[in-house]
Short mmCIF file of C-alpha atoms and ligand atoms in Angstrom, two decimals:
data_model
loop_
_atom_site.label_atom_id
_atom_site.label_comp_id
_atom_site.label_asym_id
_atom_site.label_seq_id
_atom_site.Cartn_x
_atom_site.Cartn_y
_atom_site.Cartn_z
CA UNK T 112 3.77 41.48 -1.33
CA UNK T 113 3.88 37.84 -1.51
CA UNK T 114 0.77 35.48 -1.69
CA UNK T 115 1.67 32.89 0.86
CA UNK T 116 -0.69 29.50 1.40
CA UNK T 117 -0.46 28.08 4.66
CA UNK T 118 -1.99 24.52 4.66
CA UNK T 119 -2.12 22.25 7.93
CA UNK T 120 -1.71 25.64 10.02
CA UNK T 121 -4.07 24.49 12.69
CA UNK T 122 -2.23 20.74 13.54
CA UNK T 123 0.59 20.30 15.96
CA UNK T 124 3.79 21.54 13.39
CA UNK T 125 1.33 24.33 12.06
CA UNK T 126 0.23 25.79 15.31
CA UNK T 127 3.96 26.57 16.48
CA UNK T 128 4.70 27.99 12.81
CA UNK T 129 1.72 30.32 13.24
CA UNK T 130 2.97 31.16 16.79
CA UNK T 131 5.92 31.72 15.56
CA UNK T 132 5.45 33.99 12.85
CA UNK T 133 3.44 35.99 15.21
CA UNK T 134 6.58 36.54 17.32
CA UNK T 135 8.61 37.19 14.41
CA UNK T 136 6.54 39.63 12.81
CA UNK T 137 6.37 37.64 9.24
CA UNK T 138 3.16 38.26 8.52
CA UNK T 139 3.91 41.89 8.00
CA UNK T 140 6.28 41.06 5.04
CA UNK T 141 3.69 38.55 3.22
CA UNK T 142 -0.21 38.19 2.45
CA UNK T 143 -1.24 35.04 4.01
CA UNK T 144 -3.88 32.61 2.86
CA UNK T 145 -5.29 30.18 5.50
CA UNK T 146 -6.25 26.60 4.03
CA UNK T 147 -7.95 23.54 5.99
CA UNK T 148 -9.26 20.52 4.53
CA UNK T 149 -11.61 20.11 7.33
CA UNK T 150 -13.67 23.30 7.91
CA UNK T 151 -13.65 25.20 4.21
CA UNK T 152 -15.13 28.82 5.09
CA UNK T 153 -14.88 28.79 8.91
CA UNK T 154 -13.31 31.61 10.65
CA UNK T 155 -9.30 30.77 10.56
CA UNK T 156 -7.12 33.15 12.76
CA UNK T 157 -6.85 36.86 13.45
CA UNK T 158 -4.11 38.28 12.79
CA UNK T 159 -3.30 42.05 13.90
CA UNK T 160 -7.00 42.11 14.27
CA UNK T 161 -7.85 41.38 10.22
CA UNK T 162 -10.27 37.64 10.25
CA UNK T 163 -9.05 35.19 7.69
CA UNK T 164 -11.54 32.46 6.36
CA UNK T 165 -10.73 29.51 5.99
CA UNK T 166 -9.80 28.49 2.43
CA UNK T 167 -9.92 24.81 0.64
CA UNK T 168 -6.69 22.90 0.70
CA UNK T 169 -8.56 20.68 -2.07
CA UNK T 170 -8.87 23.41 -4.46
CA UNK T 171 -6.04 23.32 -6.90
CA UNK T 172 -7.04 26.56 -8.44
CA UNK T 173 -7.38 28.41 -4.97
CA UNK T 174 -3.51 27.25 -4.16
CA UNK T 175 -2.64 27.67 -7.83
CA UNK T 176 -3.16 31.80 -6.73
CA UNK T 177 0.02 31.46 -4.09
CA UNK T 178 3.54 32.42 -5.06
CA UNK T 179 4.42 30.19 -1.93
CA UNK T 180 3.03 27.52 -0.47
CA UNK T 181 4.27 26.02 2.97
CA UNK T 182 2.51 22.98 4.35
CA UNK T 183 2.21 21.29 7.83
CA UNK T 184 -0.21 18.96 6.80
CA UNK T 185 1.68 15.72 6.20
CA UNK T 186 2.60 13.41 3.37
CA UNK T 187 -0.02 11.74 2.21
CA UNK T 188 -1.38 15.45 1.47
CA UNK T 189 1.37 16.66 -0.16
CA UNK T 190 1.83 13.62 -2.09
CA UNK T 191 -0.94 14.29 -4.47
CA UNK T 192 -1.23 17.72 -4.30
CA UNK T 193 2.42 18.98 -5.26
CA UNK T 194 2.31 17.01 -8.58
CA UNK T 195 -1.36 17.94 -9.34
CA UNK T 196 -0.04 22.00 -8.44
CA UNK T 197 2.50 21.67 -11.05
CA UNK T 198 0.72 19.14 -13.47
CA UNK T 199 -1.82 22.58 -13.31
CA UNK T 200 0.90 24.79 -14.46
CA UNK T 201 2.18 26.07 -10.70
CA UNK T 202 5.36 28.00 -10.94
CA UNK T 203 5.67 28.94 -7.04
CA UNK T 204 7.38 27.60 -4.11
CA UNK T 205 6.67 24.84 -2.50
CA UNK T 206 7.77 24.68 1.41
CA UNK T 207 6.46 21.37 3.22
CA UNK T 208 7.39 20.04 6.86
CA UNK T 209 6.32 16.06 5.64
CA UNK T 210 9.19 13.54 4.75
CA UNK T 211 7.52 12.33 1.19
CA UNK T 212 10.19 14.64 -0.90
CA UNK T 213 13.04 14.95 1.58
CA UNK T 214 15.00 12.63 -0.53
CA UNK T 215 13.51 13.34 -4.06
CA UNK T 216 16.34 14.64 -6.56
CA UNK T 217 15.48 18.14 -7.21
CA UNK T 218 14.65 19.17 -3.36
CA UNK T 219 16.47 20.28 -0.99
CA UNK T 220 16.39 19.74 2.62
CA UNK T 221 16.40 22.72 4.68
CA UNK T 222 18.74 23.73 7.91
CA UNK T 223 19.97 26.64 7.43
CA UNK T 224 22.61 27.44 10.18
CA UNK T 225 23.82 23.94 8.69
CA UNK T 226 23.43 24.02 5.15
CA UNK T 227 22.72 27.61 4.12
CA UNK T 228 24.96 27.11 1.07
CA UNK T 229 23.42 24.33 0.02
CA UNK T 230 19.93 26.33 0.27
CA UNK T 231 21.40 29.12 -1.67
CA UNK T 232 22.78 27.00 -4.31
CA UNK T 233 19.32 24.94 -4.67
CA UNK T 234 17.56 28.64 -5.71
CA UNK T 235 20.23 29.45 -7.99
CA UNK T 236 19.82 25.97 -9.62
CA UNK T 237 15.89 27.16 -9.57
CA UNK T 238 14.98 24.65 -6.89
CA UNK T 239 11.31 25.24 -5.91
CA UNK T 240 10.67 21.88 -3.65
CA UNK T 241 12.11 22.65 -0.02
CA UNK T 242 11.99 20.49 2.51
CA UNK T 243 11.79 20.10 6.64
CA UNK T 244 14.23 17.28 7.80
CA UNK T 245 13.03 15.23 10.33
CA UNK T 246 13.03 16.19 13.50
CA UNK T 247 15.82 13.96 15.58
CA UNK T 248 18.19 14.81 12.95
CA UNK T 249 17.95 18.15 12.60
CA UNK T 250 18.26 18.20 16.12
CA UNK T 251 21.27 15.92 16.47
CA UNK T 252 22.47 17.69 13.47
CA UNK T 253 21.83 21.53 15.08
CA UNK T 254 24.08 20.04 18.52
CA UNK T 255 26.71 18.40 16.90
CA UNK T 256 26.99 20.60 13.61
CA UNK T 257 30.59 21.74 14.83
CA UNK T 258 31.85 17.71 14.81
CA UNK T 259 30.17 17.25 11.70
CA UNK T 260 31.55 20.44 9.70
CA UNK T 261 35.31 19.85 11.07
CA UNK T 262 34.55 16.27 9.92
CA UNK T 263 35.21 14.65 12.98
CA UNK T 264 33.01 12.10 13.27
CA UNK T 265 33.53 8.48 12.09
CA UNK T 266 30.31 6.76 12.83
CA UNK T 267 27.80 7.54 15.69
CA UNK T 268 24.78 5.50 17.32
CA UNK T 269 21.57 7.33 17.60
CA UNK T 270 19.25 6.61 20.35
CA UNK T 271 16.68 8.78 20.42
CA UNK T 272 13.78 9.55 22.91
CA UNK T 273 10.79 10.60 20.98
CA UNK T 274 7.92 12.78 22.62
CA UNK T 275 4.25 12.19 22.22
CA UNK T 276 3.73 15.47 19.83
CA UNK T 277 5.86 14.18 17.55
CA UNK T 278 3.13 11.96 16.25
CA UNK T 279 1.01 14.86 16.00
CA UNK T 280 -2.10 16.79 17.27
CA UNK T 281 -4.32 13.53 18.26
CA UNK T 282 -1.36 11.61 19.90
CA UNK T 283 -0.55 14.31 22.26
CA UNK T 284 -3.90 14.52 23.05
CA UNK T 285 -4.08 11.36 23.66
CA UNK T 286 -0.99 10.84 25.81
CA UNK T 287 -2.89 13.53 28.04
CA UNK T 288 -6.33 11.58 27.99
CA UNK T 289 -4.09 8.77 29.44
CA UNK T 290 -2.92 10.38 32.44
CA UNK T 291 -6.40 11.84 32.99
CA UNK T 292 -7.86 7.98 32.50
CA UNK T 293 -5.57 7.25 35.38
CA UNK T 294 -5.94 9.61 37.66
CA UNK T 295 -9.76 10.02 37.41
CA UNK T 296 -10.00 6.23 39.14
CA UNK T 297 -11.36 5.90 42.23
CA UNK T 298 -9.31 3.00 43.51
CA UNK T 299 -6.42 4.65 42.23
CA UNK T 300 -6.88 8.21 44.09
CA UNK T 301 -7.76 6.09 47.35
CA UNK T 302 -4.46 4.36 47.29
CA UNK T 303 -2.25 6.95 46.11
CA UNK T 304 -0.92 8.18 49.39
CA UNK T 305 -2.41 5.87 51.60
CA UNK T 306 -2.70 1.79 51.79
CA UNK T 307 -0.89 -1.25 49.89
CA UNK T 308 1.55 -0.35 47.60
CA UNK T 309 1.19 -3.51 45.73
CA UNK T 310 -2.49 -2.69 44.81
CA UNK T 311 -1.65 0.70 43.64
CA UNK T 312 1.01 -1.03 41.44
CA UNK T 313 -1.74 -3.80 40.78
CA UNK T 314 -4.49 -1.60 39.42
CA UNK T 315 -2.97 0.96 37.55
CA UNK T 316 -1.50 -2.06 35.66
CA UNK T 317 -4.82 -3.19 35.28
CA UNK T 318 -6.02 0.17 34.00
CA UNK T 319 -2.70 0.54 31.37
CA UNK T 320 -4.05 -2.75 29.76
CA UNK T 321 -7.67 -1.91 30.10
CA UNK T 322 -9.92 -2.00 26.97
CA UNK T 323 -11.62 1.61 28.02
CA UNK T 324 -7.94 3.04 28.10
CA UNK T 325 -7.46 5.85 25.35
CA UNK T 326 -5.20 4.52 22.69
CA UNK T 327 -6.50 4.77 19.15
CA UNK T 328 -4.05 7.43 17.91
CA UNK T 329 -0.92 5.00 19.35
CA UNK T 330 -2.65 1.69 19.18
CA UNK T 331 -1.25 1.24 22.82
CA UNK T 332 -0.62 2.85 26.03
CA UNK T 333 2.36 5.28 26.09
CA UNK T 334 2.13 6.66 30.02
CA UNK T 335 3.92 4.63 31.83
CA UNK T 336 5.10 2.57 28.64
CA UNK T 337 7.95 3.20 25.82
CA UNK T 338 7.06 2.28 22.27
CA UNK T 339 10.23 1.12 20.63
CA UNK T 340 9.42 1.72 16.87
CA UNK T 341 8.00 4.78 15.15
CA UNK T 342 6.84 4.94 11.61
CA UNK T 343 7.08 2.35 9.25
CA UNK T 344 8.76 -0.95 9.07
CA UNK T 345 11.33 -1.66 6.46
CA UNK T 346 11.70 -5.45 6.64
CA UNK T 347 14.69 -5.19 7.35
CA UNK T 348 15.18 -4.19 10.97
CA UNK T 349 14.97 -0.82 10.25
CA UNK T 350 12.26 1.59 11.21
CA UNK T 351 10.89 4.08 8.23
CA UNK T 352 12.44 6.66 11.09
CA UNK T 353 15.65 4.98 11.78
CA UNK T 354 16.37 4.96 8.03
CA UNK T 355 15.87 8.41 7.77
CA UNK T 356 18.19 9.54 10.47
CA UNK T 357 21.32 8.17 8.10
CA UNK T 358 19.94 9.31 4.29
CA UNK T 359 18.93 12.46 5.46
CA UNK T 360 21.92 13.33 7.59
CA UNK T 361 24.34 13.06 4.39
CA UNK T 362 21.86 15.11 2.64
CA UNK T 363 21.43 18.01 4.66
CA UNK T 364 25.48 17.67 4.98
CA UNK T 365 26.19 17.50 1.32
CA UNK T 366 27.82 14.51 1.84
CA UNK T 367 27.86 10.77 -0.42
CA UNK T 368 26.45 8.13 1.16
CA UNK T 369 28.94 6.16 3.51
CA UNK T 370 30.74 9.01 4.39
CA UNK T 371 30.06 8.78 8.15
CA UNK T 372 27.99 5.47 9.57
CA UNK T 373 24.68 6.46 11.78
CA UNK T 374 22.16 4.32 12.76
CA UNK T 375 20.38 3.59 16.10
CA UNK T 376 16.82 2.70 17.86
CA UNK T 377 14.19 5.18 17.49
CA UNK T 378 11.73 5.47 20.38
CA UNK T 379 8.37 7.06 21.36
CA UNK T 380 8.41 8.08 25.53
CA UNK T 381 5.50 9.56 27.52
CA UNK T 382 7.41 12.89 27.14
CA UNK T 383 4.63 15.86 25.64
CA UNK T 384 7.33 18.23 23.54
CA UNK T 385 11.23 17.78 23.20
CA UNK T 386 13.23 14.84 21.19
CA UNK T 387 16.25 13.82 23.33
CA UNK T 388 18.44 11.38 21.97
CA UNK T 389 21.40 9.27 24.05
CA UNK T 390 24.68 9.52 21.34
CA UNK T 391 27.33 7.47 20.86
CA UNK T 392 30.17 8.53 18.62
CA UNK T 393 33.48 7.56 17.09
CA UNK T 394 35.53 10.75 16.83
CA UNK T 395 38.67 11.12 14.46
CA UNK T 396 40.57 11.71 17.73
CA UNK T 397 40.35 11.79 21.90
CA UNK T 398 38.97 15.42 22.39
CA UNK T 399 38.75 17.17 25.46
CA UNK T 400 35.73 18.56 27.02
CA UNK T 401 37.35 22.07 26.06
CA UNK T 402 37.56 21.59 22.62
CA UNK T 403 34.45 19.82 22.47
CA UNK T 404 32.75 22.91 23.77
CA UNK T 405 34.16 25.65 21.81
CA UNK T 406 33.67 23.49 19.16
CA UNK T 407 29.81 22.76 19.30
CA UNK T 408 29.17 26.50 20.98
CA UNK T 409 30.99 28.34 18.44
CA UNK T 410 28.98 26.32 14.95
CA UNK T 411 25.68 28.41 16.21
CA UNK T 412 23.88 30.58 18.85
CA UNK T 413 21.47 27.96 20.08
CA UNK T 414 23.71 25.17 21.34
CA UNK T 415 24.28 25.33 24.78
CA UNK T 416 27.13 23.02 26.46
CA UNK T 417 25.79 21.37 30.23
CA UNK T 418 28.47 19.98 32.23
CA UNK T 419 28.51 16.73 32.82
CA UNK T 420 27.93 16.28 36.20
CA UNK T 421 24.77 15.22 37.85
CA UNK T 422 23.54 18.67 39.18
CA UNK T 423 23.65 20.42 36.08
CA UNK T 424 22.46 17.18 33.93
CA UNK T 425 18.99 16.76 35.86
CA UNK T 426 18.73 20.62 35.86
CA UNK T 427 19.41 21.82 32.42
CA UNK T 428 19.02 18.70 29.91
CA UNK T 429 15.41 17.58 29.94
CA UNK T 430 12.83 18.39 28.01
CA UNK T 431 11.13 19.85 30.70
CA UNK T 432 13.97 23.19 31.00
CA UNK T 433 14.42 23.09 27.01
CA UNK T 434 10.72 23.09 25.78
CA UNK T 435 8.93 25.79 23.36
CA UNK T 436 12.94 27.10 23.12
CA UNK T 437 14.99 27.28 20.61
CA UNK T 438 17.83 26.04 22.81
CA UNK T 439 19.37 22.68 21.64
CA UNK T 440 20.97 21.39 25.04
CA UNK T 441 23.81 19.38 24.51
CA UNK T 442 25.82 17.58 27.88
CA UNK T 443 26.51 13.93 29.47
CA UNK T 444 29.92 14.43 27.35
CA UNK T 445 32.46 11.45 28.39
CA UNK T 446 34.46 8.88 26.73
CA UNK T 447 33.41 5.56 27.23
CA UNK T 448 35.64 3.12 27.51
CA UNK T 449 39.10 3.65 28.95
CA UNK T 450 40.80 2.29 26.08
CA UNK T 451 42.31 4.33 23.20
CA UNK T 452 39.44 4.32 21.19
CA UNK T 453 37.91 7.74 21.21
CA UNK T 454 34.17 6.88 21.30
CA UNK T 455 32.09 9.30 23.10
CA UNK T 456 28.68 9.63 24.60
CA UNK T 457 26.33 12.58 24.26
CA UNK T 458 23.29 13.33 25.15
CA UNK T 459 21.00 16.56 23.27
CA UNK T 460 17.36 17.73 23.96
CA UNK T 461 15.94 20.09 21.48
CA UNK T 462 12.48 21.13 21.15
CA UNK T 463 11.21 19.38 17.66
CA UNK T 464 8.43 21.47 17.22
CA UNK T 465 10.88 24.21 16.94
CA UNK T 466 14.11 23.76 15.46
CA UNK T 467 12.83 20.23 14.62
CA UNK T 468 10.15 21.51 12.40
CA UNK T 469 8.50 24.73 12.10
CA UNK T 470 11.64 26.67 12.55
CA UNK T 471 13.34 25.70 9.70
CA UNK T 472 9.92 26.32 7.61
CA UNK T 473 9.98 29.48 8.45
CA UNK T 474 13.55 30.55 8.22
CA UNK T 475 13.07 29.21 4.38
CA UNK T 476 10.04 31.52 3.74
CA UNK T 477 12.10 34.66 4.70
CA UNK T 478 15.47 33.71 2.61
CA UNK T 479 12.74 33.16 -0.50
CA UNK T 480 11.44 36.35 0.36
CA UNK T 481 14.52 38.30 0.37
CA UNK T 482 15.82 36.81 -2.95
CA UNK T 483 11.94 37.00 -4.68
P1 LIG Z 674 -1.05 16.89 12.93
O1 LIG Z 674 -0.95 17.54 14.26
O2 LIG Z 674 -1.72 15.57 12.85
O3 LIG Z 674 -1.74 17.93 11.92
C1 LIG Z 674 -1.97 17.69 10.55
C2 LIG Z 674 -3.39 18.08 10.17
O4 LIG Z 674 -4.31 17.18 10.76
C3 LIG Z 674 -3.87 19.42 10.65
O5 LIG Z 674 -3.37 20.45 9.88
C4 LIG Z 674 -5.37 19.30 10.56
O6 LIG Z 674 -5.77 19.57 9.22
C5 LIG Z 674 -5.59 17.81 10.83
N1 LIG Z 674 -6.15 17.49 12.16
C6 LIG Z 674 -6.94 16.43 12.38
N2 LIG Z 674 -7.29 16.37 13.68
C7 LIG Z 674 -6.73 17.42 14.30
C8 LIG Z 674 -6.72 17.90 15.64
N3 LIG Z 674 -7.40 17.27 16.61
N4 LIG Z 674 -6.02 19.02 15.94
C9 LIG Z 674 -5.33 19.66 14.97
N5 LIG Z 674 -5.30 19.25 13.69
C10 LIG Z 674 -5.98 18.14 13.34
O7 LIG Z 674 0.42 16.64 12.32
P2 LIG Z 674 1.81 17.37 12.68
O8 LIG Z 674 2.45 16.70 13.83
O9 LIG Z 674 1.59 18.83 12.73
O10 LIG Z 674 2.69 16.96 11.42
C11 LIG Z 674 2.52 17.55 10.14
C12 LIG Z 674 3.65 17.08 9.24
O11 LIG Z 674 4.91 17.52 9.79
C13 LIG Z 674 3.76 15.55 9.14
O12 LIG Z 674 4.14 15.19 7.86
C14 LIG Z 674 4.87 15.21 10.12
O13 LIG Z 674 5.55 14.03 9.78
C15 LIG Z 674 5.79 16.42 9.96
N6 LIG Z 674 6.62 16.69 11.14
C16 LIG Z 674 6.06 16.66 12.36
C17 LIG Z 674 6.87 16.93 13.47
C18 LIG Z 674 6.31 16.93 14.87
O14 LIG Z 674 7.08 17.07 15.80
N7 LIG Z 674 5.00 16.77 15.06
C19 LIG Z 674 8.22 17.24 13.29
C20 LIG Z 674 8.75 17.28 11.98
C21 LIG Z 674 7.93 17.00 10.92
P3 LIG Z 674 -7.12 20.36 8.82
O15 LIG Z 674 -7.10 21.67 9.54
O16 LIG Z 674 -7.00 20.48 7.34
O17 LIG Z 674 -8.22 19.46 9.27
#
């Protein structure tokens, strides 16, 4: 059996791969190796009731032992890590949910009910880098992969709704300490059902701008806020995030650059698990819902179609039905403008822990497997 390192297994991405796996049974086909580069030797998990310890994820000779490698513990980790691994003499495979070498030359990002060709020609072409994409579009790119294969799409606007865990393990946490801060005020729970609504409004204002409010992992509040950039900014308008959502798009797709335009507004909601994202599209022609349906329903098993009527919408297409799914909810399907342009609105909500991240990591470790 395989030696397989698991490195950030404990963080927000890592704990839903773990969880997964469990469900899935993969730790019966591998022999897994636990790393943290917080609490070397500490109990890690159980697992069918065998203890793992907790291995160093700073020890280049310890990982230099795996014949895979997967890693949920971000880019700046795997950034000088991978090329120490291999400047060591590391042959193995290297499977990482961070963005640093999603668009290096000799990766490949993985989707496979997208791009499984693509995945199988990287491994003949003895590709060892694989990559998660990130997480809004692999789940625009999971909805819509029916448009995209038929090549229907001429250029689409992606505004996406980003939920706390996203940002990781101290950010959700921290989204939760928020509402706690809140509701733990006195004046607050005295006004709540009872008295002037304008103080209620008044102090909880008050306490969103307070200095005691938690807010180190976001820098501000995010209940009762929106944060209307996420990761870095280009200089340029762009968001590190926003740019992604184009480059990797054509990657995953196989496609040249320019083939389709996509660009949007990436934001960060008080939402705890589940990207949504509000899609506008140019289609190559004026598409009815039917075909629209059978189109996106028939590319793979997890897209489900919601009708777009108000019901159904408030019902089915939040991330409160679709999370800890695998369910990418797709509805809010109209055309926009009565005109004879065929531009479209959509609107998806996928679980980005899931299909957004650990999914795919996993998916990748069993194809290695089965061609190892
Ligand atoms: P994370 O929750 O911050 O976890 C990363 C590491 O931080 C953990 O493995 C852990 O390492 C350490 N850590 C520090 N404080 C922690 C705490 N209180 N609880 C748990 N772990 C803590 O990051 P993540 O969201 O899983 O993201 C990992 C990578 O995946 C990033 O590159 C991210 O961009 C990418 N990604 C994330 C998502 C998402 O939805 N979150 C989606 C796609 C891709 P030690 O055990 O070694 O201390």
């Amino acid at each position: 059996m395989r030696k397989v390192g698991l490195v950030g297994w404990r963080g927000m991405v890592g704990s839903v791969l773990f969880q997964r796996m469990l469900e899935e049974n993969d730790f019966h086909a591998i022999l897994p190796h636990f790393y943290t580069t917080s609490e070397v030797g500490s109990p890690g998990p159980r697992i069918h009731g065998i203890p793992y310890f907790l291995k160093d994820a700073n020890d280049i000779q310890a990982l230099a032992e795996m014949d895979i490698i997967i890693t949920c513990q971000g880019s700046d980790y795997s950034r000088v890590f991978y090329p120490l691994l291999r400047d060591f003499g590391w042959k193995g495979y290297w499977i990482d949910a961070a963005s640093v070498f999603r668009m290096k030359k000799d990766s490949c990002i993985i989707l496979d009910p997208v791009n499984r060709e693509q995945i199988d020609k990287a491994l003949d072409d003895g590709i060892q880098l694989f990559v998660g994409g990130n997480c809004s579009v692999t789940l625009s790119l999971l909805g819509l992969s029916g448009l995209f294969k038929a090549g229907l799409i001429e250029w689409m606007s992606l505004m996406t709704y980003q939920s706390a865990s996203g940002a990781g393990a101290r950010h959700v946490r921290e989204l939760i300490a928020q509402s706690s801060y809140m509701s733990q005020d006195s004046e607050v729970s005295n006004l709540l059902y009872r008295g002037s609504l304008i103080s209620l409004l008044k102090r909880v204002n008050e306490l969103m701008n307070h200095t005691e409010m938690p807010k180190k992992a976001f820098s501000v509040p995010l209940i009762g806020n929106v944060i209307p950039w996420i990761d870095n900014d280009l200089g340029d308008g762009n968001s590190r995030e926003e740019w992604k959502g184009e480059v990797e798009a054509h990657k995953i797709l196989g496609l040249r650059s320019g083939s389709f335009f996509l660009n949007g507004l990436c934001v960060r909601v008080g939402v705890i698990r589940c990207h949504s994202a509000a899609i506008t599209m140019k289609l190559k022609y004026d598409m009815s819902e039917r075909e629209f349906l059978d189109l996106i329903e028939s590319a793979n098993p997890w897209v489900r179609y919601v009708s777009n009527n108000k019901e159904e919408s408030i019902r089915e297409l939040t991330p409160a039905r679709i999370s800890n799914s695998l369910k990418i909810a797709v509805g809010r399907y109209k055309k926009m403008f009565s005109n004879s342009e065929s531009i479209y609105s959509v609107f998806t909500v996928g679980d980005q822990l899931l299909w957004g991240a650990a999914e795919p990591l996993r998916r990748m470790l069993n194809i290695l497997l089965g061609r190892l």
